[in-house]
Amino acid sequence: MKAVIVVHGGAWAIPDEISQASIDGVKAAACEGFSLLKRGGSALDAVESAVRAMEDNAVFNAGHGAVLNSDGEVELDAVIMDGRTLACGAVSSVKNIANPVSLARAVMEKTDHVMLTSKGANLFAEGIGVVTTPTETLVTEYERKEWEKHKKYHTGVIELFNTQWAHDTVGAVAVDHSGNVACATSTGGIRNKMVGRVGDSPIIGCGGYADNLSGAVSCTGHGESILKVTLARLILSHIEQGKEVVDAVELSLRYMGDRVHGAGGAIAVSPSGEWAAKFTTERMAWASVECDILWYGLNPNEKFKQQLS
Amino acid sequence: MLPVLVVHGGAGHIPPERAKVSIAGVRSATRAGYAVLRRGGSAMDGVVEAVTQLENNPYYNAGCGSVLNVKGEVEMDAIVMDGKTLASGAVSAVRNVANPVQLARLVMEKTSHLCLTAEGANQFARDMGVAEVPAESLITDYARMRWRKNLQPDANPVECQMGKMGTVGAVAVDMEGNIACATSTGGMLNKMEGRVGDTACIGCGGYADNKVGAVSPTGHGEAIMKVVLSRLILFHMEQGQSAEAASDSGLAYMKSRVGGLGGVVTVDPQGRWAARFSSRQMSWAAAQKDTLHYGVAAGEHFTQSIDEPN
């Protein structure tokens, strides 16, 4: 069976000065995930490693490079889901963790629960020996400056900024050689969010969903809008009804725009390896690898091709 | 057919000595929510009123009477959703609040966010002037006894939980045809600190859409999350299934795919409703056309006039 990985680095108005770094980042993450699939690794391992690569990359708003909340702190959300069993794990509003996606996976594998939040998630991390990272190491100088700048504006203005700026959630979906699908999503949320704000990323069916019977999805964009339409599950329900993967994604994004005026993007893959990367924001950095061909893009309808050696 | 309100007080196997009290509370909460709707109140007002009553009732696993986490503390989840705009508000792992459902509604109405968690939710409550209650005031002797029992190494909290799931929830359609849902819970017995169940997660612990209907579920939270149960049932209704058939297929799927048991209350825009469960029991009640319907065991369906005393 054909193995495929698709990754995104967030759907928003990515400024020109970081567009190349964003493209390079998603390409590297997709290649990293694909190298696992090629060696016979599972979809679950592939999406985790791709998302870790982007969490470690300061150009993306997840892990290192995350945005700051209204108190100037980093609070991270992440989810991972295994389409074989529908097992899933999530963390919300967790601090001082470099790779929330791996902590989400530990919640899935080592507890009876699906989701741990806040201090409880940190206690669990400590309990299983995950190394704590000082907040300062997760914050880039760029983000601290942006946060200071935006702090000066009134809330309404901040929200306006937030509709276009700084939701660069990262995510990945994959199907492995055995036909298993998985998804993972990780984010720092939106800049100047209230303390304890949980967005779509860690919510099953919103920030991501994976089911071997229909496919896997990872979402990005305005979190509150994604939540209202349970975007990931909505896309898969269209696939269940017989829609092509790309049509299901476009239809659902359009519905989100019409019904709750939200913009965003999503990547999806079906168990047979059909995939799509679509968005209604100005830009979304995405990349995909199938059969040693790397596809990638940033602007609407862009699709570049690169043969991997 | 409108207005209509359907309430549940949790799915599980309810011990006979608690079944009577459990059904009495659900009936009186249904009356209170229905009274709001009959006066011309909104579906949102109706479901919040019904759920508030059950949060205040120590026999349910929500608000006062919540189960305790592994450290012996109360951490609660709640959600509300407005079917007209798909606006929603939720809180997860919140402490020291008597009525999490009302705090969830404030998140929906006073912030640009949808979910606030843990200390952030409490900070928001303080900013809103919501009274902070002592943790002790939410803990009953029964909850403490069950917590102790399940600290034993051979304990099975999931199995024991089925004896008192007790999550509470309501769905309603008001006279204008607007739909809403609300769900509130103390979560799972002896859960890890910071565990968030289905209740706070939109699409899992509740969903409401004026075009399709509303669902409030109860049962094994982790299983409900894996199948996004509320949204799943509404997908079936969008495909033309009745509220009852869609509820049954959603619950059957959850059982066969992830081995989870639970129950739901469901309503469609025309006011057709269902209270279905795959667990042994679920205390439920519904009010429509001045008639109160209620039951607790499978197949049970009693009716009486809404104005008759409990």
XYZ file of C-alpha atoms in Angstrom:
619
model
C 0.000 0.000 0.000
C 1.116 3.554 -0.762
C 2.465 5.534 2.200
C 1.766 9.284 2.285
C 2.462 12.101 4.724
C 1.064 15.647 4.573
C 2.073 18.430 6.983
C 1.042 22.045 7.532
C 2.737 24.892 9.349
C -0.395 26.954 9.962
C -2.950 28.857 7.874
C -2.642 32.650 8.197
C -1.183 35.731 6.472
C 2.393 34.490 6.645
C 4.626 37.568 6.203
C 7.163 37.489 3.338
C 10.139 37.617 5.695
C 9.352 34.199 7.148
C 7.713 32.589 4.110
C 10.875 30.834 2.896
C 11.690 29.571 6.406
C 8.117 28.290 6.706
C 8.333 26.401 3.419
C 11.727 24.968 4.336
C 10.316 23.945 7.726
C 7.313 22.046 6.383
C 9.420 20.377 3.681
C 11.942 19.162 6.248
C 9.158 17.926 8.548
C 7.411 16.061 5.729
C 10.666 14.397 4.678
C 11.416 13.402 8.232
C 7.985 11.816 8.651
C 8.191 10.114 5.284
C 11.610 8.588 6.005
C 9.955 6.751 8.892
C 7.098 5.532 6.697
C 9.561 4.360 4.071
C 11.371 2.251 6.641
C 8.067 0.598 7.505
C 7.273 2.887 10.451
C 3.685 3.482 11.545
C 1.555 6.471 10.577
C 1.472 7.343 14.264
C 5.292 7.490 14.504
C 5.444 9.520 11.296
C 2.998 12.246 12.341
C 4.609 12.509 15.767
C 8.102 12.948 14.328
C 6.928 15.465 11.700
C 5.142 17.557 14.317
C 8.140 17.345 16.683
C 10.333 18.712 13.915
C 8.049 21.731 13.575
C 7.700 22.190 17.344
C 11.503 22.373 17.502
C 11.608 24.891 14.655
C 11.249 28.447 16.042
C 9.592 29.722 12.865
C 6.371 27.905 13.857
C 3.949 28.703 16.659
C 4.209 25.415 18.531
C 6.686 24.240 21.120
C 9.703 26.502 20.618
C 8.423 29.717 18.984
C 4.919 29.650 20.482
C 2.898 32.845 20.980
C 2.380 34.388 24.414
C -0.886 34.695 26.338
C -2.118 37.915 27.979
C 0.176 37.301 30.968
C 3.174 36.872 28.658
C 3.330 33.132 29.207
C 3.412 30.135 26.880
C 0.522 27.650 27.149
C 0.493 24.808 24.642
C -2.180 22.492 23.226
C -1.645 19.267 21.282
C -3.472 16.161 20.101
C -2.571 12.845 18.488
C -4.914 10.125 17.228
C -4.495 6.568 15.969
C -7.011 5.665 13.251
C -6.737 1.932 13.921
C -8.391 1.973 17.334
C -9.563 5.606 17.607
C -7.198 5.842 20.582
C -6.224 9.449 21.164
C -4.315 11.632 23.573
C -4.326 15.376 24.167
C -2.883 18.030 26.433
C -4.275 21.515 26.862
C -2.748 24.622 28.350
C 0.455 22.839 29.342
C 3.586 24.839 30.202
C 7.320 24.232 29.990
C 7.139 21.290 27.619
C 9.253 21.360 24.458
C 7.250 18.700 22.593
C 3.596 18.694 23.625
C 2.739 16.229 20.836
C 4.869 13.556 22.509
C 3.239 14.304 25.855
C -0.164 13.896 24.158
C 1.017 10.519 22.876
C 2.066 9.522 26.387
C -1.425 10.443 27.655
C -2.831 8.114 25.004
C -0.448 5.258 25.744
C 0.160 5.459 29.481
C -3.148 6.598 31.004
C -6.831 5.597 30.915
C -7.656 9.135 29.868
C -7.752 11.042 26.603
C -6.966 14.532 27.807
C -4.982 16.142 30.611
C -4.969 19.878 31.211
C -2.803 22.552 32.766
C -0.994 21.615 35.989
C -2.354 18.066 35.815
C -0.661 17.602 32.446
C 2.591 18.915 33.907
C 2.322 16.599 36.921
C 1.887 13.691 34.543
C 4.899 14.851 32.509
C 6.996 14.932 35.678
C 5.664 11.541 36.702
C 6.869 9.886 33.508
C 10.178 11.738 33.491
C 9.594 14.241 30.677
C 12.169 17.005 30.963
C 10.769 20.428 31.834
C 11.926 23.362 29.728
C 12.155 26.879 31.209
C 9.539 29.173 29.620
C 12.233 31.506 28.336
C 13.716 28.807 26.132
C 10.354 28.400 24.363
C 10.006 32.134 23.694
C 11.731 33.729 20.729
C 12.885 37.347 20.752
C 10.594 37.945 17.763
C 7.531 36.748 19.675
C 8.376 38.778 22.803
C 8.566 41.914 20.632
C 5.317 41.142 18.781
C 3.589 40.533 22.093
C 4.815 43.861 23.528
C 3.617 45.613 20.367
C 0.168 44.044 20.440
C -0.276 44.553 24.170
C -0.640 48.284 23.495
C -3.766 47.875 21.374
C -7.302 47.557 22.601
C -8.785 44.089 22.668
C -10.847 44.653 19.521
C -7.760 45.547 17.548
C -5.902 42.547 18.910
C -8.684 40.291 17.722
C -8.507 41.859 14.305
C -4.813 41.083 14.242
C -5.490 37.604 15.464
C -7.754 36.818 12.548
C -4.774 37.174 10.250
C -1.750 36.886 12.526
C -0.214 34.216 14.585
C -2.255 31.083 14.406
C 0.485 29.070 12.912
C -0.566 25.800 14.421
C 1.362 22.835 13.005
C -0.009 19.444 12.080
C 0.490 16.244 10.153
C -1.576 13.383 8.760
C -0.264 10.125 7.341
C -1.177 6.727 6.003
C 1.407 3.959 6.361
C 2.135 0.871 4.252
C -0.378 -1.171 6.279
C -3.149 1.334 5.523
C -3.275 2.765 9.032
C -3.935 6.499 9.331
C -2.988 8.959 12.088
C -3.052 12.689 12.780
C -1.266 15.092 15.122
C -1.690 18.808 15.776
C 0.241 21.159 18.084
C -0.016 24.878 18.809
C 0.744 27.800 21.070
C -2.742 29.127 20.356
C -3.422 32.777 19.568
C -1.359 35.731 20.698
C -2.618 37.505 23.817
C -5.169 34.802 24.481
C -6.690 34.730 27.960
C -4.894 32.598 30.526
C -6.254 29.050 30.195
C -7.785 29.537 26.741
C -8.088 26.196 24.973
C -8.444 26.295 21.199
C -9.416 23.657 18.686
C -6.106 21.794 18.537
C -6.503 19.454 21.546
C -10.218 18.813 21.032
C -10.904 15.461 19.328
C -12.870 16.027 16.132
C -11.937 19.712 15.942
C -8.131 20.103 15.711
C -7.774 16.586 14.361
C -9.376 13.202 13.840
C -8.162 9.894 12.444
C -10.170 6.810 11.542
C -8.913 3.938 9.387
C -12.404 3.677 7.894
C -12.422 7.220 6.460
C -9.078 9.033 6.812
C -7.185 11.560 8.910
C -7.401 15.355 9.189
C -5.395 18.081 10.940
C -6.787 21.632 11.093
C -5.422 25.138 11.524
C -6.919 28.628 11.499
C -9.295 30.517 13.751
C -9.643 28.044 16.607
C -13.021 29.186 17.902
C -14.537 28.804 14.412
C -12.998 25.356 13.931
C -14.504 24.317 17.275
C -17.985 25.574 16.364
C -18.143 23.393 13.261
C -16.017 20.465 14.628
C -14.029 20.841 11.423
C -11.927 17.657 11.379
C -14.925 15.401 12.005
C -17.019 17.382 9.510
C -14.468 16.825 6.732
C -14.392 13.092 7.449
C -18.184 12.879 7.477
C -18.189 14.215 3.916
C -15.602 11.592 2.956
C -17.816 8.952 4.596
C -20.651 10.188 2.386
C -18.552 9.498 -0.693
C -16.930 12.868 -1.375
C -13.402 13.074 -2.787
C -10.846 14.109 -0.143
C -10.171 17.486 -1.746
C -13.889 18.234 -2.173
C -14.625 17.288 1.415
C -11.948 19.702 2.662
C -13.063 22.578 0.427
C -16.742 22.068 1.196
C -16.105 22.099 4.945
C -13.847 25.166 4.856
C -16.483 26.992 2.819
C -19.159 25.966 5.333
C -17.011 27.335 8.169
C -16.704 30.634 6.283
C -20.440 30.852 5.568
C -21.783 29.690 8.895
C -19.412 31.232 11.454
C -17.238 33.542 9.303
C -14.035 31.719 10.147
C -10.995 31.222 7.944
C -8.588 28.321 8.183
C -6.946 25.400 6.501
C -6.803 21.634 6.705
C -4.792 18.700 5.464
C -6.398 15.328 4.916
C -5.461 11.852 3.745
C -7.637 8.836 2.983
C -6.733 5.207 3.769
C -6.048 4.670 0.058
C -3.568 7.572 0.004
C -5.587 10.352 -1.624
C -4.674 13.626 0.041
C -5.390 17.359 0.067
C -3.963 20.566 1.568
C -6.430 23.484 1.323
C -7.009 26.835 3.044
C -9.215 29.918 2.995
C -6.649 32.190 4.665
C -4.103 34.178 2.650
C -1.463 31.511 2.964
C -0.690 28.132 4.454
C 2.713 26.478 4.372
C 2.243 22.790 3.552
C 4.215 19.882 2.186
C 3.513 16.285 1.267
C 5.554 13.240 0.302
C 4.296 10.243 -1.661
C 6.348 7.800 -3.742
C 9.533 9.828 -3.136
C 7.976 12.961 -4.607
C 7.828 16.058 -2.434
C 4.943 18.444 -3.079
C 4.691 21.828 -1.366
C 3.083 25.251 -1.502
C 2.334 28.479 0.327
C -0.053 30.603 -1.776
C -3.520 29.544 -2.985
C -3.433 26.965 -5.788
C 0.340 26.681 -5.599
C 1.724 23.164 -5.944
C 5.441 22.660 -6.523
C 7.040 19.310 -7.180
C 10.473 18.049 -6.202
C 11.879 14.572 -6.800
C 13.560 13.136 -3.710
C 16.697 11.122 -4.315
C -44.684 20.292 19.723
C -42.755 23.324 21.027
C -41.385 24.120 23.479
C -39.703 20.902 24.574
C -36.974 20.097 27.098
C -35.256 16.754 27.774
C -32.953 16.150 30.744
C -30.677 13.321 31.850
C -29.099 12.640 35.214
C -26.431 10.233 34.016
C -26.192 6.744 32.554
C -24.961 3.677 34.409
C -26.335 0.982 36.658
C -28.073 2.937 39.310
C -28.515 1.081 42.636
C -32.236 0.671 43.509
C -31.905 2.786 46.656
C -30.638 5.701 44.559
C -32.879 5.231 41.510
C -35.907 6.851 43.153
C -34.025 9.947 44.259
C -32.211 10.136 40.965
C -35.409 10.199 38.936
C -37.072 12.682 41.323
C -34.279 15.229 40.819
C -34.384 14.893 37.050
C -38.142 15.366 37.031
C -38.019 18.506 39.123
C -35.154 19.947 37.045
C -37.195 19.269 33.906
C -40.190 21.065 35.384
C -38.012 24.064 36.260
C -36.455 24.247 32.780
C -39.823 23.780 31.085
C -41.359 26.557 33.185
C -38.716 28.905 31.775
C -39.619 27.875 28.207
C -43.360 28.143 28.864
C -42.860 31.732 30.009
C -41.286 32.440 26.616
C -37.688 31.952 27.783
C -34.980 30.853 25.365
C -33.787 27.283 24.908
C -30.445 28.423 26.390
C -32.190 29.771 29.515
C -34.145 26.526 29.798
C -31.189 24.119 29.612
C -29.038 26.237 31.942
C -31.869 26.353 34.504
C -32.350 22.571 34.400
C -28.632 21.817 34.646
C -28.134 24.378 37.433
C -30.793 22.577 39.487
C -29.011 19.260 39.069
C -25.623 20.814 39.879
C -27.147 22.045 43.126
C -28.581 18.592 43.869
C -26.006 16.479 45.776
C -27.262 13.223 44.208
C -25.632 13.967 40.852
C -22.055 13.966 39.718
C -21.958 17.690 38.884
C -21.467 20.773 41.030
C -22.134 19.720 44.631
C -21.920 15.895 44.688
C -19.176 15.668 42.067
C -16.880 12.646 42.202
C -13.355 13.233 43.497
C -10.127 12.974 41.560
C -7.298 10.736 42.742
C -6.143 13.455 45.164
C -9.612 13.723 46.701
C -10.430 17.023 45.003
C -13.318 18.222 42.847
C -12.521 19.332 39.279
C -15.483 19.979 37.027
C -16.207 20.282 33.272
C -19.220 21.962 31.647
C -20.426 23.163 28.251
C -23.304 25.097 26.685
C -24.101 25.589 23.012
C -26.526 27.844 21.180
C -27.886 26.248 18.007
C -28.755 29.530 16.330
C -25.187 30.830 15.942
C -23.187 27.736 16.955
C -21.797 29.893 19.762
C -20.527 27.771 22.612
C -18.788 28.133 25.946
C -16.972 25.570 28.064
C -14.849 25.209 31.179
C -12.611 22.289 32.050
C -11.017 21.202 35.340
C -12.502 24.189 37.159
C -12.645 24.257 40.963
C -14.520 26.098 43.706
C -17.458 27.074 41.520
C -20.989 25.982 42.454
C -22.417 26.175 38.935
C -19.889 25.427 36.177
C -22.668 25.504 33.561
C -23.250 29.179 34.296
C -19.524 29.871 34.066
C -19.463 28.101 30.671
C -22.254 30.394 29.541
C -20.232 33.426 30.652
C -17.248 32.187 28.606
C -19.575 32.104 25.598
C -21.082 35.520 26.227
C -18.217 37.570 27.659
C -15.071 36.349 25.917
C -13.906 35.830 22.349
C -12.880 32.308 23.355
C -14.775 29.062 23.591
C -13.048 27.083 26.303
C -11.155 28.132 29.426
C -9.347 25.589 31.556
C -8.217 25.076 35.151
C -6.762 28.129 36.917
C -7.504 30.329 33.871
C -11.198 29.469 34.189
C -11.096 30.336 37.891
C -9.317 33.606 37.183
C -12.076 34.473 34.679
C -14.733 33.544 37.260
C -13.153 35.945 39.761
C -13.045 38.734 37.145
C -16.738 38.148 36.441
C -17.582 38.359 40.130
C -18.701 34.721 40.318
C -18.706 33.665 43.972
C -15.910 31.291 44.940
C -17.186 28.453 47.126
C -15.066 26.372 49.505
C -13.972 23.061 47.949
C -15.558 21.246 50.932
C -19.014 22.590 50.051
C -18.971 20.576 46.802
C -17.975 17.291 48.470
C -20.561 14.859 49.849
C -19.882 11.969 52.264
C -20.947 9.578 49.520
C -18.348 10.999 47.106
C -15.639 10.709 49.756
C -16.620 7.126 50.591
C -16.430 6.109 46.941
C -13.089 7.877 46.496
C -11.591 5.932 49.420
C -12.980 2.665 48.115
C -11.362 3.210 44.747
C -7.941 4.029 46.144
C -7.512 0.285 46.792
C -5.048 -1.289 44.362
C -7.634 -3.791 43.069
C -10.283 -1.109 42.476
C -11.931 -0.687 39.082
C -13.063 2.945 38.893
C -14.572 2.637 35.397
C -16.761 -0.268 36.505
C -17.580 1.388 39.828
C -18.338 4.621 38.010
C -21.141 2.912 36.126
C -22.902 2.770 39.488
C -23.061 6.543 39.495
C -22.057 8.158 36.248
C -24.355 11.018 37.108
C -23.182 13.538 34.533
C -26.144 15.825 33.958
C -27.376 17.443 30.776
C -30.288 18.958 28.926
C -31.429 19.787 25.391
C -34.314 22.064 24.452
C -36.179 23.769 21.630
C -37.940 27.006 22.568
C -41.144 28.486 21.137
C -39.158 30.343 18.471
C -37.511 27.136 17.308
C -34.090 27.894 18.756
C -32.160 24.924 20.062
C -29.610 24.640 22.886
C -27.756 22.046 24.927
C -25.918 22.046 28.262
C -23.871 19.361 30.052
C -22.044 19.412 33.394
C -19.988 16.855 35.293
C -17.492 16.120 38.017
C -15.938 13.647 35.593
C -14.681 10.204 36.362
C -14.207 8.667 39.767
C -10.574 8.851 40.952
C -9.461 10.436 37.685
C -5.977 11.875 37.398
C -5.578 15.506 38.345
C -6.340 17.640 35.284
C -8.228 14.899 33.425
C -10.708 16.435 30.996
C -13.539 14.231 29.786
C -15.980 14.580 26.933
C -18.206 17.119 28.647
C -16.012 20.177 28.031
C -15.284 19.183 24.435
C -17.627 20.553 21.806
C -19.098 17.847 19.567
C -18.304 15.235 22.211
C -20.061 16.376 25.409
C -22.737 18.294 23.510
C -23.680 19.938 20.237
C -26.587 22.113 19.126
C -27.482 23.340 15.659
C -30.862 24.928 14.827
C -30.740 23.201 11.443
C -30.327 19.682 12.817
C -30.974 19.346 16.533
C -29.124 18.984 19.820
C -27.537 16.211 21.861
C -26.275 15.959 25.454
C -24.508 12.669 26.276
C -23.397 10.865 29.417
C -21.344 7.728 29.958
C -17.722 6.681 29.577
C -16.148 10.028 28.655
C -13.086 8.652 26.895
C -15.276 6.505 24.631
C -17.592 9.446 23.878
C -14.554 11.516 22.836
C -13.168 8.830 20.546
C -16.370 8.763 18.494
C -17.284 12.489 18.930
C -20.681 11.152 19.950
C -22.904 14.260 19.867
C -21.746 15.365 16.437
C -21.965 11.765 15.191
C -25.635 11.482 16.163
C -26.397 14.795 14.466
C -24.619 13.627 11.281
C -27.027 10.672 11.234
C -29.960 13.071 11.651
C -28.640 15.212 8.775
C -28.736 12.038 6.700
C -32.438 11.680 7.465
C -32.529 9.473 10.559
C -34.970 10.263 13.364
C -33.665 11.537 16.713
C -34.312 8.119 18.215
C -32.760 6.052 15.400
C -29.732 8.371 15.213
C -29.211 8.156 18.981
C -29.398 4.368 18.863
C -26.965 4.099 15.948
C -24.500 6.496 17.614
C -24.594 4.516 20.868
C -24.387 1.156 19.080
C -21.356 2.377 17.120
C -19.641 3.563 20.315
C -20.205 0.135 21.866
C -18.985 -1.893 18.896
C -16.061 0.342 17.889
C -14.544 1.352 21.238
C -16.471 -0.771 23.751
C -18.041 2.220 25.504
C -21.432 2.502 27.177
C -23.499 5.619 27.704
C -26.694 7.468 27.026
C -28.009 10.604 25.334
C -30.894 13.000 25.232
C -31.597 14.265 21.719
C -34.038 16.696 20.143
C -34.748 17.808 16.554
C -35.960 21.249 15.351
C -39.578 20.019 15.167
C -39.475 19.038 18.826
C -39.257 15.273 18.340
C -37.088 13.926 21.130
C -35.354 10.812 22.371
C -33.747 9.597 25.617
C -31.705 6.493 24.761
C -28.958 4.521 26.510
C -26.768 1.453 26.086
C -25.958 1.286 29.804
C -28.318 -0.584 32.112
C -30.079 2.610 33.191
C -30.263 6.342 32.684
C -32.482 8.669 34.659
C -34.225 10.989 32.212
C -37.275 13.190 31.914
C -38.868 15.238 29.148
C -41.499 17.955 29.128
C -43.720 18.717 26.133
C -47.321 19.882 25.696
C -47.641 20.181 29.482
C -46.873 16.501 29.939
C -43.927 15.142 31.883
C -42.358 11.940 30.560
C -39.753 10.046 32.574
C -38.006 6.763 33.135
C -34.854 5.109 34.395
C -34.726 1.458 33.249
C -34.720 0.341 29.612
C -38.193 0.472 28.079
C -39.614 2.474 30.971
C -41.738 5.472 29.954
C -44.105 7.019 32.488
C -46.170 10.142 31.927
C -48.002 12.578 34.171
C -49.280 16.139 33.983
C -46.488 18.699 34.279
C -48.341 20.382 37.138
C -48.694 17.260 39.283
C -46.379 17.266 42.290
C -43.220 15.099 42.063
